[in-house]
JSON list of C-alpha atoms in Angstrom, two decimals:
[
{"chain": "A", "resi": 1, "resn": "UNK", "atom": "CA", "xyz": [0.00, 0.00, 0.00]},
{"chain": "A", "resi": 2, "resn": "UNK", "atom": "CA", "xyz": [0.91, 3.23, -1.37]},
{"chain": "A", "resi": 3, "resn": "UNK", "atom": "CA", "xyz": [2.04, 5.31, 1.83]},
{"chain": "A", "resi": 4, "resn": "UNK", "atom": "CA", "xyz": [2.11, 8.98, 0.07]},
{"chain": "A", "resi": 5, "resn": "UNK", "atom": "CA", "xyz": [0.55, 9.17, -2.97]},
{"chain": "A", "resi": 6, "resn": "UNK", "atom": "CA", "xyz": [0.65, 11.74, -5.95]},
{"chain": "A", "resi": 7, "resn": "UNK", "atom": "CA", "xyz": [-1.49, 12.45, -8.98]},
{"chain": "A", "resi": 8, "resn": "UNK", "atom": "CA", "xyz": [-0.47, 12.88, -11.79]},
{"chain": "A", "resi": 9, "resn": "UNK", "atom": "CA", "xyz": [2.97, 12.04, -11.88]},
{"chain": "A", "resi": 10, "resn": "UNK", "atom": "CA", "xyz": [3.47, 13.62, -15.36]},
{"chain": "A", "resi": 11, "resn": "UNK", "atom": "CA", "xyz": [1.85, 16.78, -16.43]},
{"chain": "A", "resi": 12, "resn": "UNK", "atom": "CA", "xyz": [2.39, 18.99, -19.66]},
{"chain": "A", "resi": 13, "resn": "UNK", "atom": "CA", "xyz": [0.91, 21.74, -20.08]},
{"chain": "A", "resi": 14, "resn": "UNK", "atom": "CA", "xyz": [1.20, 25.17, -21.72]},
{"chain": "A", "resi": 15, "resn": "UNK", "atom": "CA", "xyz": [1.70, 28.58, -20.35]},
{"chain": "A", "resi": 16, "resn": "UNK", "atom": "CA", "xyz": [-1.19, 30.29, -18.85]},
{"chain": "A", "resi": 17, "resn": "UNK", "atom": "CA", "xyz": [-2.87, 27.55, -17.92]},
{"chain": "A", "resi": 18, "resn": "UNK", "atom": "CA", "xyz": [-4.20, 26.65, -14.49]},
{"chain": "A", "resi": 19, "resn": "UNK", "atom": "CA", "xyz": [-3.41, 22.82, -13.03]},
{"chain": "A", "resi": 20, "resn": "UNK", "atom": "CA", "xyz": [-3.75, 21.08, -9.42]},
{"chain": "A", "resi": 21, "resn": "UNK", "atom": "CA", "xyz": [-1.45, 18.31, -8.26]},
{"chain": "A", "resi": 22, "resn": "UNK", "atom": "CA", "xyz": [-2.94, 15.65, -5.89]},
{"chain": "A", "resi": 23, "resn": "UNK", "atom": "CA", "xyz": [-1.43, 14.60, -2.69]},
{"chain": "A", "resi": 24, "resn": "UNK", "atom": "CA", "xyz": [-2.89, 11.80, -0.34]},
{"chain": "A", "resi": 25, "resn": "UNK", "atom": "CA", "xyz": [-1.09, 10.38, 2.95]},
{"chain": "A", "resi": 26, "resn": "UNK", "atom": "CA", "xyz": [-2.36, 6.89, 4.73]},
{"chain": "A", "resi": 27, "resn": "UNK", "atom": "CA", "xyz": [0.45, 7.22, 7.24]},
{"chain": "A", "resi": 28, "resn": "UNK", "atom": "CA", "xyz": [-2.56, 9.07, 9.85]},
{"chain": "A", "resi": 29, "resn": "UNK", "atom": "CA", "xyz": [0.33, 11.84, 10.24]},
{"chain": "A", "resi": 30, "resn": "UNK", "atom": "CA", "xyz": [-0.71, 15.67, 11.04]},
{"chain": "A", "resi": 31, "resn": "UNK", "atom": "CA", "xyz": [1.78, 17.44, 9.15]},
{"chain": "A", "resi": 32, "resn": "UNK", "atom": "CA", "xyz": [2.10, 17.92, 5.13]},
{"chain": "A", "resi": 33, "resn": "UNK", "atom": "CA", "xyz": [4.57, 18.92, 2.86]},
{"chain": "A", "resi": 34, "resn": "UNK", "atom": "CA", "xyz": [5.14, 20.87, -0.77]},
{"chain": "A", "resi": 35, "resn": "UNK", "atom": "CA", "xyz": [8.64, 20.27, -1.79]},
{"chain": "A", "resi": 36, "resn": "UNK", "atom": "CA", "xyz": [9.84, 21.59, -5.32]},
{"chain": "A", "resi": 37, "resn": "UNK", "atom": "CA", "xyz": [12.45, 20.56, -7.27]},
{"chain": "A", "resi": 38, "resn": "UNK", "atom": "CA", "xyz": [14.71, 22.62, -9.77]},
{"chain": "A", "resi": 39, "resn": "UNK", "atom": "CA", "xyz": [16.63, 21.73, -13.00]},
{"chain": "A", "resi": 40, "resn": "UNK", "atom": "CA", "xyz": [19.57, 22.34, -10.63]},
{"chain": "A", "resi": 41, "resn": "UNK", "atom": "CA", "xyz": [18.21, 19.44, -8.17]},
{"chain": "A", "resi": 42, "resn": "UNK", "atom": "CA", "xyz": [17.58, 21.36, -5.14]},
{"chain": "A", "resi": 43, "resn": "UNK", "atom": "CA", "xyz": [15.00, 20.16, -3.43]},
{"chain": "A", "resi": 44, "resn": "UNK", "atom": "CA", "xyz": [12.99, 23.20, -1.28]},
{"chain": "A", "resi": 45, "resn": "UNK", "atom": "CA", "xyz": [10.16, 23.42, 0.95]},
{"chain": "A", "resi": 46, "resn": "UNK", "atom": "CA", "xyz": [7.53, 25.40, -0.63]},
{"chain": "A", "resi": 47, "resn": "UNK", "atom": "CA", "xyz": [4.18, 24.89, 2.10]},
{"chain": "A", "resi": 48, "resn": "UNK", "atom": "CA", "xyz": [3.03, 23.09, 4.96]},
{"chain": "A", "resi": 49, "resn": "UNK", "atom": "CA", "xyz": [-0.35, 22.12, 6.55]},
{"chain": "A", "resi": 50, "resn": "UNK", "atom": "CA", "xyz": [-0.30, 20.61, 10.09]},
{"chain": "A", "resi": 51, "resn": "UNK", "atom": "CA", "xyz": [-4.21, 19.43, 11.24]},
{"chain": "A", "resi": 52, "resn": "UNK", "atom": "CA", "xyz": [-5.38, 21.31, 7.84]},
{"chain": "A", "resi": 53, "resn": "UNK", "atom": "CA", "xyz": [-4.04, 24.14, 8.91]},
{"chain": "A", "resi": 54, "resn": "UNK", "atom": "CA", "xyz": [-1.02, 26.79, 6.88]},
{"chain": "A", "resi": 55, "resn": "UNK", "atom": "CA", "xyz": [1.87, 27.03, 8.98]},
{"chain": "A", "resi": 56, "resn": "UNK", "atom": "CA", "xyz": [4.70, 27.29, 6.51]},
{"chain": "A", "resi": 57, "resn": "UNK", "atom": "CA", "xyz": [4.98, 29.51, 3.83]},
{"chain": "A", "resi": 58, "resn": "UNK", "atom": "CA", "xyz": [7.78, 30.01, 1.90]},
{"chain": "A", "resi": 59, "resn": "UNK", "atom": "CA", "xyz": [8.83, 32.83, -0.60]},
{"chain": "A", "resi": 60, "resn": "UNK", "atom": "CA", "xyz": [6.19, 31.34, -3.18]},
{"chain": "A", "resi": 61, "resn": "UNK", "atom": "CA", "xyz": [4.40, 33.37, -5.98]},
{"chain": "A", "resi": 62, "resn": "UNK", "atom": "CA", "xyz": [0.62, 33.68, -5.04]},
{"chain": "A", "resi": 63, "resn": "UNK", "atom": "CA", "xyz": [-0.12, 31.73, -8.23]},
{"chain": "A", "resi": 64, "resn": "UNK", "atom": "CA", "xyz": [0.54, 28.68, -6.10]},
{"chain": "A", "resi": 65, "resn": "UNK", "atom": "CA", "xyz": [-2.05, 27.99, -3.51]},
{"chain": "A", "resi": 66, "resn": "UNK", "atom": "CA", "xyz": [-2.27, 24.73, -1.37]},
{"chain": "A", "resi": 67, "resn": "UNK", "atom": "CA", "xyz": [-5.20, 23.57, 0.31]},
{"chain": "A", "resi": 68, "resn": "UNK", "atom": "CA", "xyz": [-5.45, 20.76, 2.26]},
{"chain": "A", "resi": 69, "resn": "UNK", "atom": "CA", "xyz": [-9.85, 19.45, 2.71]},
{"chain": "A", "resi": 70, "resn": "UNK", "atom": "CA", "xyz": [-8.39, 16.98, 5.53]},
{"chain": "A", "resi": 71, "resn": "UNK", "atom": "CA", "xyz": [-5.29, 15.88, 7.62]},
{"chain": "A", "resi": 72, "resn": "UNK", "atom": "CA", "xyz": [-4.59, 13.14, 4.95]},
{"chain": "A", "resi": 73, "resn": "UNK", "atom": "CA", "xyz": [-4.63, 15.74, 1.71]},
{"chain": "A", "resi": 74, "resn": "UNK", "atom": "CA", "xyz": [-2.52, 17.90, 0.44]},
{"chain": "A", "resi": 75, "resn": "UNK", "atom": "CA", "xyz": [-3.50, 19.87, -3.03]},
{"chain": "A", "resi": 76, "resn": "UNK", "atom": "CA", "xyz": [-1.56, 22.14, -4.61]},
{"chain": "A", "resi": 77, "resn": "UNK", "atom": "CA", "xyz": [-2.70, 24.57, -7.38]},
{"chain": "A", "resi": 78, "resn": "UNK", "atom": "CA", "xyz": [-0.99, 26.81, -9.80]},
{"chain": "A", "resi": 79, "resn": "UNK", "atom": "CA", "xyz": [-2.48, 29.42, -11.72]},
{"chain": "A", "resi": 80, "resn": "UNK", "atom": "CA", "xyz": [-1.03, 30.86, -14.57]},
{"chain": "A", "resi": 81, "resn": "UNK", "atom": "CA", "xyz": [1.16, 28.57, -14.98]},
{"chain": "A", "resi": 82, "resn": "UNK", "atom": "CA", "xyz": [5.18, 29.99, -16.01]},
{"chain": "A", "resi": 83, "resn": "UNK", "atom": "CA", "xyz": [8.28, 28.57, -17.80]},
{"chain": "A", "resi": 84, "resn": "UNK", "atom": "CA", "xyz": [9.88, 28.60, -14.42]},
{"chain": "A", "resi": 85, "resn": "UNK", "atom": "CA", "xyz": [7.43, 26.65, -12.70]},
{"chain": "A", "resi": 86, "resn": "UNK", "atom": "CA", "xyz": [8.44, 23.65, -14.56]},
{"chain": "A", "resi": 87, "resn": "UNK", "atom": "CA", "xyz": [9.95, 20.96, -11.69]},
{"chain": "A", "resi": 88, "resn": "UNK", "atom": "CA", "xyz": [9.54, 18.26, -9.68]},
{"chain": "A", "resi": 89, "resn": "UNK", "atom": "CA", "xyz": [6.92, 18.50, -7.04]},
{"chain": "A", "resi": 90, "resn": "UNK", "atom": "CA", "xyz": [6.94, 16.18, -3.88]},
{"chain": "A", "resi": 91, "resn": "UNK", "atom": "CA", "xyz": [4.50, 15.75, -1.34]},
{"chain": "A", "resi": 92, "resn": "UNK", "atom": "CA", "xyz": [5.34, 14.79, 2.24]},
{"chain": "A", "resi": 93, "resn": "UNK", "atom": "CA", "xyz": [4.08, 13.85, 5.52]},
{"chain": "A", "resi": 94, "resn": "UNK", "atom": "CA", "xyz": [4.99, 13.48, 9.14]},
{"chain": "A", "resi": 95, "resn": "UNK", "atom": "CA", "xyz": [3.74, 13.01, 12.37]},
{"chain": "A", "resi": 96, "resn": "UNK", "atom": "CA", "xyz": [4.98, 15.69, 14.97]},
{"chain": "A", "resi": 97, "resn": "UNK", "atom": "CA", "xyz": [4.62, 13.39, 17.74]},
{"chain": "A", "resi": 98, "resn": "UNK", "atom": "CA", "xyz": [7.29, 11.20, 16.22]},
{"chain": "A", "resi": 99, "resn": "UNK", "atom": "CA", "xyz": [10.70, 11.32, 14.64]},
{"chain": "A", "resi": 100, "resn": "UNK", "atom": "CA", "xyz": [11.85, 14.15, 12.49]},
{"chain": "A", "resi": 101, "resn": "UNK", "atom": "CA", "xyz": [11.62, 12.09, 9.15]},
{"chain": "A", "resi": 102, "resn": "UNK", "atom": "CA", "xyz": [9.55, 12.62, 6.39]},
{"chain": "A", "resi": 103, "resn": "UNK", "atom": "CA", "xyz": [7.80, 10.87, 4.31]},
{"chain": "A", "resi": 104, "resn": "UNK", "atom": "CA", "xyz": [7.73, 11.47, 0.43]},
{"chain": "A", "resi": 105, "resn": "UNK", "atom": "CA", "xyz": [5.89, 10.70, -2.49]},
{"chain": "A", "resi": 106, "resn": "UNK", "atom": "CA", "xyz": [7.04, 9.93, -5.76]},
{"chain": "A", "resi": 107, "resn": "UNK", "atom": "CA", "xyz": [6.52, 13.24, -7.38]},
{"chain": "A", "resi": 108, "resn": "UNK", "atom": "CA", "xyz": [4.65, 15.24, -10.47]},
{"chain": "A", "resi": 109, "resn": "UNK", "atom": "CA", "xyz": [7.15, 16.19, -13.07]},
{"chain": "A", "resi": 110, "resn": "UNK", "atom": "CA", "xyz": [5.65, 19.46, -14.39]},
{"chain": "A", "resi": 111, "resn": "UNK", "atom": "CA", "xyz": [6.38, 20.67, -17.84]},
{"chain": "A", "resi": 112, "resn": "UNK", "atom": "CA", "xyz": [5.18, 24.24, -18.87]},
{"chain": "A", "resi": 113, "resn": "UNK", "atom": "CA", "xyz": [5.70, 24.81, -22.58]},
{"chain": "B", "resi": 1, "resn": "UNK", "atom": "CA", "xyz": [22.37, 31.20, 1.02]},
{"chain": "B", "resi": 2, "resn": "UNK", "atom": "CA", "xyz": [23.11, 27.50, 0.80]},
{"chain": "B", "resi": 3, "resn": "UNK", "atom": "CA", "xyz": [22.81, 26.38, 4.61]},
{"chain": "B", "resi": 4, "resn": "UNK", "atom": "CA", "xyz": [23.43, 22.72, 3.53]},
{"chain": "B", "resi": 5, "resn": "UNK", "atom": "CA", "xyz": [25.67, 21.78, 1.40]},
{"chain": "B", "resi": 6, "resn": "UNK", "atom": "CA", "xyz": [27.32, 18.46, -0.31]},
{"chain": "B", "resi": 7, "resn": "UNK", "atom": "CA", "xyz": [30.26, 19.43, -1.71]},
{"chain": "B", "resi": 8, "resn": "UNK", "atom": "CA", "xyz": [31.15, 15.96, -3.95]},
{"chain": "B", "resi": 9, "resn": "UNK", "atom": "CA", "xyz": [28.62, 15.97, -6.88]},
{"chain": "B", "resi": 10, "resn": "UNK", "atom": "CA", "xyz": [29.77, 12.55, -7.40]},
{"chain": "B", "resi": 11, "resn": "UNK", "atom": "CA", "xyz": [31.41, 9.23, -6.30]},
{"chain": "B", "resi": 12, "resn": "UNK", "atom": "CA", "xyz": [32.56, 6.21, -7.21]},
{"chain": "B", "resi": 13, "resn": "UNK", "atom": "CA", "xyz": [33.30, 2.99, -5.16]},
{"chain": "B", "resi": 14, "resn": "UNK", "atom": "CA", "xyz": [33.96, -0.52, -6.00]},
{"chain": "B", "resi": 15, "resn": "UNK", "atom": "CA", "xyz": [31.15, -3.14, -4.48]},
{"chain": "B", "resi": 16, "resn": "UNK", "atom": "CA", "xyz": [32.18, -4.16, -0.71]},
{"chain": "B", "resi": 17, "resn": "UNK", "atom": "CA", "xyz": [34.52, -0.86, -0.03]},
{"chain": "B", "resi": 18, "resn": "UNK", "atom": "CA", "xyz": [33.41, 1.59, 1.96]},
{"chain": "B", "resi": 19, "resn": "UNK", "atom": "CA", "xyz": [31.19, 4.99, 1.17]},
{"chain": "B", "resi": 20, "resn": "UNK", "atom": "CA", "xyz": [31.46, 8.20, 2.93]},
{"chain": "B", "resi": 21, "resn": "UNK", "atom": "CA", "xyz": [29.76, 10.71, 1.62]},
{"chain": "B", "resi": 22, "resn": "UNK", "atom": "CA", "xyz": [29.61, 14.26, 3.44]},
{"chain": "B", "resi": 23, "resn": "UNK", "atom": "CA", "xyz": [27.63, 17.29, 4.75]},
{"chain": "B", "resi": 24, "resn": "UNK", "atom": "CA", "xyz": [28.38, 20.65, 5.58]},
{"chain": "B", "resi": 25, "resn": "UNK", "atom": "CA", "xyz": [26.13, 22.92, 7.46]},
{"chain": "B", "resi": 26, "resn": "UNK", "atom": "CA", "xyz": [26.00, 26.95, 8.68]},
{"chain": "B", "resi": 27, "resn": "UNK", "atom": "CA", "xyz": [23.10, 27.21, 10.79]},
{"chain": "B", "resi": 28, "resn": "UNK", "atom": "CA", "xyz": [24.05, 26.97, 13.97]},
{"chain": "B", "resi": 29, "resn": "UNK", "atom": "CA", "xyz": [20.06, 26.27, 14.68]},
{"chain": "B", "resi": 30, "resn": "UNK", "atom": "CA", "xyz": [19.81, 23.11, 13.04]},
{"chain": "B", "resi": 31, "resn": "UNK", "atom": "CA", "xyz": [19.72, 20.29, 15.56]},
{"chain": "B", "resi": 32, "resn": "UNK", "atom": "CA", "xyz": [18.29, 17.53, 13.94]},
{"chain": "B", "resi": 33, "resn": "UNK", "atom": "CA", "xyz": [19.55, 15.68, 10.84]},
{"chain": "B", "resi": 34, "resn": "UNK", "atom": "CA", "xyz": [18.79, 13.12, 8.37]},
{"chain": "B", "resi": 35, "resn": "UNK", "atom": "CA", "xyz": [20.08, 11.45, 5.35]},
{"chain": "B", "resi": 36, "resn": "UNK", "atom": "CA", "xyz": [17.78, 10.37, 2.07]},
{"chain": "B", "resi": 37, "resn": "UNK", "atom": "CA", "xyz": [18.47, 8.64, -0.84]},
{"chain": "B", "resi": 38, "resn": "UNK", "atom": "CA", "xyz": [16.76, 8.88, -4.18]},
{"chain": "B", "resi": 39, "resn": "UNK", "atom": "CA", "xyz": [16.35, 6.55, -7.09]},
{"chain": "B", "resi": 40, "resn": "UNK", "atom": "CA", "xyz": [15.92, 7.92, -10.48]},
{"chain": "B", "resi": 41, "resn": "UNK", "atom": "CA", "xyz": [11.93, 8.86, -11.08]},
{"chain": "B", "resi": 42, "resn": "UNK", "atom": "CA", "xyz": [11.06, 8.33, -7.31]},
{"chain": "B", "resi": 43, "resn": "UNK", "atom": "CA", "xyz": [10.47, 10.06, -4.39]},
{"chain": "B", "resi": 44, "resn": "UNK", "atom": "CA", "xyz": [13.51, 10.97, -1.64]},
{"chain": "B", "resi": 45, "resn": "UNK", "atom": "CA", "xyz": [13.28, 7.53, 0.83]},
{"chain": "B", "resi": 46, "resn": "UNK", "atom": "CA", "xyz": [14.05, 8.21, 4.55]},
{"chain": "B", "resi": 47, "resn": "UNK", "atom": "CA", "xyz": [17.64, 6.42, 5.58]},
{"chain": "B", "resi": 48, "resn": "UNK", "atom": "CA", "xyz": [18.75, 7.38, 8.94]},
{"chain": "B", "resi": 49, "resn": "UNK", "atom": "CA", "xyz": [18.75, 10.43, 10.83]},
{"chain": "B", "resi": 50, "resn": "UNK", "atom": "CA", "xyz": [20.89, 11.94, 13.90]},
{"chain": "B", "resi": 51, "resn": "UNK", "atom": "CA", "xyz": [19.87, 14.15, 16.91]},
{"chain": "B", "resi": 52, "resn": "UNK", "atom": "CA", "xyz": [22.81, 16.83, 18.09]},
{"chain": "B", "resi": 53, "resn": "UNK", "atom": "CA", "xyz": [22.58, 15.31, 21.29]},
{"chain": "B", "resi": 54, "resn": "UNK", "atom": "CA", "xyz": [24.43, 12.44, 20.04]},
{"chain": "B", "resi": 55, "resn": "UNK", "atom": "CA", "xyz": [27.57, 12.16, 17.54]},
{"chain": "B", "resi": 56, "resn": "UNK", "atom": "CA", "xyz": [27.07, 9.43, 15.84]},
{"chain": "B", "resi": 57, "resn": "UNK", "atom": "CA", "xyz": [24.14, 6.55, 14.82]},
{"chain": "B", "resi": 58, "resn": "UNK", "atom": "CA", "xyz": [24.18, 3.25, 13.32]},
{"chain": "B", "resi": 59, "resn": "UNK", "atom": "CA", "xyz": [21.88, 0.80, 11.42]},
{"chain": "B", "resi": 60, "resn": "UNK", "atom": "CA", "xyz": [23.51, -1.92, 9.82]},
{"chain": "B", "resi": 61, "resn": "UNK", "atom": "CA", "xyz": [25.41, -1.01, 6.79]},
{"chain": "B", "resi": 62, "resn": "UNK", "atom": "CA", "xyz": [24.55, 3.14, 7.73]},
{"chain": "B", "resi": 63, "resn": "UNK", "atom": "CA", "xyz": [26.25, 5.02, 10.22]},
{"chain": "B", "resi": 64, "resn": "UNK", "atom": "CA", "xyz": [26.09, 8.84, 10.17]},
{"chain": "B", "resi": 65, "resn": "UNK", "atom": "CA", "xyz": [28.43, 10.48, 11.84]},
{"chain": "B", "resi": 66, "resn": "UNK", "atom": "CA", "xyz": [28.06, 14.52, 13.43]},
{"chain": "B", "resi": 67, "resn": "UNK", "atom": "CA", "xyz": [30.79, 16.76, 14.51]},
{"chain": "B", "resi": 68, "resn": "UNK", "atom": "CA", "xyz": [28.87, 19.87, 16.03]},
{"chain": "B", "resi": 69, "resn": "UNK", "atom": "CA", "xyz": [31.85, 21.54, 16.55]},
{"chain": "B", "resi": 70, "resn": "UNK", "atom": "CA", "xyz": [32.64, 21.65, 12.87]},
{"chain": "B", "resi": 71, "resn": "UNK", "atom": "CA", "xyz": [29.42, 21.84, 11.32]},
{"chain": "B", "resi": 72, "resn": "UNK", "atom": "CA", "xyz": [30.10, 18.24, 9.33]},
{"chain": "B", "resi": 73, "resn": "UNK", "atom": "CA", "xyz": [27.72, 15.38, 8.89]},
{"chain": "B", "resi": 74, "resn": "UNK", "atom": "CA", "xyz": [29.10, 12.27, 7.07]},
{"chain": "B", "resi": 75, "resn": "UNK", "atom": "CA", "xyz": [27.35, 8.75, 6.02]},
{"chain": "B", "resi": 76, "resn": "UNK", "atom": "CA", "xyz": [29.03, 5.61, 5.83]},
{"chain": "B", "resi": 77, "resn": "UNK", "atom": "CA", "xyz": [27.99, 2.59, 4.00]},
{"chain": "B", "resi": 78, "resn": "UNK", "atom": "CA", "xyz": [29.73, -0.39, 4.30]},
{"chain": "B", "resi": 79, "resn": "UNK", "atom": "CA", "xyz": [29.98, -2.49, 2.58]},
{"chain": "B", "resi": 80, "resn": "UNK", "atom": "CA", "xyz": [28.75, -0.48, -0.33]},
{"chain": "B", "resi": 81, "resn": "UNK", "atom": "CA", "xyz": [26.60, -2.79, -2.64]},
{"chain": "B", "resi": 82, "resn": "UNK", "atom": "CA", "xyz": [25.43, -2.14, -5.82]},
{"chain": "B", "resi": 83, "resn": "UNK", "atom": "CA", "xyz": [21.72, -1.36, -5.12]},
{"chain": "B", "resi": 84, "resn": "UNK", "atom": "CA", "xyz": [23.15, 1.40, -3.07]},
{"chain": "B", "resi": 85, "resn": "UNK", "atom": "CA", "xyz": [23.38, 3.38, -6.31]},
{"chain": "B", "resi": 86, "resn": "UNK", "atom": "CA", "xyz": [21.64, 6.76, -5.98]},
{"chain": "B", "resi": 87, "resn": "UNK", "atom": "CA", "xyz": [21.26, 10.22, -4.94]},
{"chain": "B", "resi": 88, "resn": "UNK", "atom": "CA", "xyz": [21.95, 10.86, -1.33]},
{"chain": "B", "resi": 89, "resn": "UNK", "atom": "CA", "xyz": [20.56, 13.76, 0.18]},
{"chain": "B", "resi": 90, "resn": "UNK", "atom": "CA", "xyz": [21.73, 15.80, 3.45]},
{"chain": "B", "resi": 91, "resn": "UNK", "atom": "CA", "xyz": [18.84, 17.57, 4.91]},
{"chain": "B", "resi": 92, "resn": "UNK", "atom": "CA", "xyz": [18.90, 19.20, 8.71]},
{"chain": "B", "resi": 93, "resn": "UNK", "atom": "CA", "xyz": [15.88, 20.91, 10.65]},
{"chain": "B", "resi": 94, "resn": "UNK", "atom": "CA", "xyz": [15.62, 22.92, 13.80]},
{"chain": "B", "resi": 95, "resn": "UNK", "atom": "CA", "xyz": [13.03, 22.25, 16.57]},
{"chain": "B", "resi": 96, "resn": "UNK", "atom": "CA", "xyz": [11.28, 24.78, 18.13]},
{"chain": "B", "resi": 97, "resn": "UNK", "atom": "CA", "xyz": [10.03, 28.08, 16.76]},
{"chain": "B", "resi": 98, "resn": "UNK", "atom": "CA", "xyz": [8.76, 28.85, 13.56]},
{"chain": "B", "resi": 99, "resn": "UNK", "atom": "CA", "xyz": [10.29, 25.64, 11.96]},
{"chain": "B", "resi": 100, "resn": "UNK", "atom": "CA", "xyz": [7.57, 22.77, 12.46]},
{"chain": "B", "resi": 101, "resn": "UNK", "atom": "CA", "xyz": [10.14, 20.66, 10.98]},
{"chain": "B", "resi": 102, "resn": "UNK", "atom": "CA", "xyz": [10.65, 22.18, 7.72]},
{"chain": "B", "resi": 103, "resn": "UNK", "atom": "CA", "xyz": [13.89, 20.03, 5.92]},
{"chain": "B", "resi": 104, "resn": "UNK", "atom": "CA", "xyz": [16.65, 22.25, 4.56]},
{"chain": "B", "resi": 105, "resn": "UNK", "atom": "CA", "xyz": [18.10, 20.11, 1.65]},
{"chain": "B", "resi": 106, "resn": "UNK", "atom": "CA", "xyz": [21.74, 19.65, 0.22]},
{"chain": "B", "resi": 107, "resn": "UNK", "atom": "CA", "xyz": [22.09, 19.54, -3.22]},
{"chain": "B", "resi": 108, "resn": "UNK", "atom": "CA", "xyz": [22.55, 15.61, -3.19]},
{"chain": "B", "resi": 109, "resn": "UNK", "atom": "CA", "xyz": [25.66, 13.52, -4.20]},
{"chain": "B", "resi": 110, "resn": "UNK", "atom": "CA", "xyz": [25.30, 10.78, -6.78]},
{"chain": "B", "resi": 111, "resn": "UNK", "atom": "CA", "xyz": [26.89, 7.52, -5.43]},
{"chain": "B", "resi": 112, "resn": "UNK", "atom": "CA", "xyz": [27.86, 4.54, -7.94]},
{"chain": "B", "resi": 113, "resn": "UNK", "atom": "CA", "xyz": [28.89, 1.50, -6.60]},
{"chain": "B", "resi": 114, "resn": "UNK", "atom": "CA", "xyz": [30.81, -0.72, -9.67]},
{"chain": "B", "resi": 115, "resn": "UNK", "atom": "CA", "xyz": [30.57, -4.77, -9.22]}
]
């Protein structure tokens, strides 16, 4: 069983658009996790929701906008979308109560073209 | 500001030596640390991790290995084994505060291990 899943793990789409990326967590964890990827690799933290609620957020264009219905969802959507926005995206999860690890999923590679 | 960083883009070891790869740090807030490794179309996978209470941890072929003093992190795999091929990621956190245990990542170091 799938322990943090994303949808869809490809996406192409073209400039200007609008598109959401899927996260779902059967871990029971509180806390949530937008991680983005760059063509140079680095992987940083972009949002997180603990109990459905914002409590990190990052330098990050308003054209991005998480929102998480419940503790075990995580959605992430982009308006307008840019050149530059094309990465990886990972969700993650963790439970506070526990260890410092996270959790990831396997990612959406986003093209914008 | 790179607060993590992995200074070997790369390395190469022979199957049964010995890996070290390493991590440098500049916040002096981070107190928590952890080590991922990523296969090629897959999400980062949790490895081991290291509080700055302690200076070094172990689980089987991983130890990681903190020097506070010096801001330097280092795993070792031994013996290295093929299937150990990957990305390896340095990531640290601080508790407390604002940081609800947001991961800082390095930029990763590609190991191969050659049969």
């Amino acid at each position: 069983d799938t322990a943090v899943s994303q949808t869809p793990k490809y996406l192409v789409t073209q400039m200007g658009n609008d598109k959401s990326i899927k996260c779902e967590q059967n871990l029971g964890h509180d806390t949530m996790y937008w991680y983005k990827q760059d063509s140079k690799k680095f992987l940083k933290i972009m949002f997180s929701y603990n109990n459905k609620e914002l409590i990190i957020n990052e330098t990050v264009p308003n054209r991005f906008s998480p929102k998480s219905p419940d503790k075990a969802h995580l959605n992430l959507h982009i308006n307008s979308l840019e050149l530059g926005d094309s990465a990886v995206y990972f969700c993650a999860s963790r439970q506070t109560s526990g260890g410092g690890e996270q959790y990831f999923g396997p990612g959406t590679r986003l093209t914008v073209t | 500001d790179q607060q993590v960083k992995q200074n070997s883009p790369s390395l190469s070891v022979q199957e049964g030596r010995i890996s070290i790869l390493n991590c440098d740090y500049t916040n002096s807030m981070f107190d928590y640390f952890l080590w991922y490794k990523k296969y090629p179309a897959e999400g980062p996978t949790f490895l081991i991790s290291i509080s700055s209470i302690k200076d070094k941890n172990e689980d089987g072929r991983f130890t990681v290995f903190l020097n506070k003093s010096a801001k330097h992190l280092s795993l070792h795999i031994v013996p290295s084994q093929p299937g150990d091929s990957a990305v390896y990621f340095c990531a640290a956190s601080a508790s407390g505060g604002t940081s609800y245990g947001k991961l800082t990542f390095g930029q990763g170091t590609i190991l191969t291990v050659h049969p």
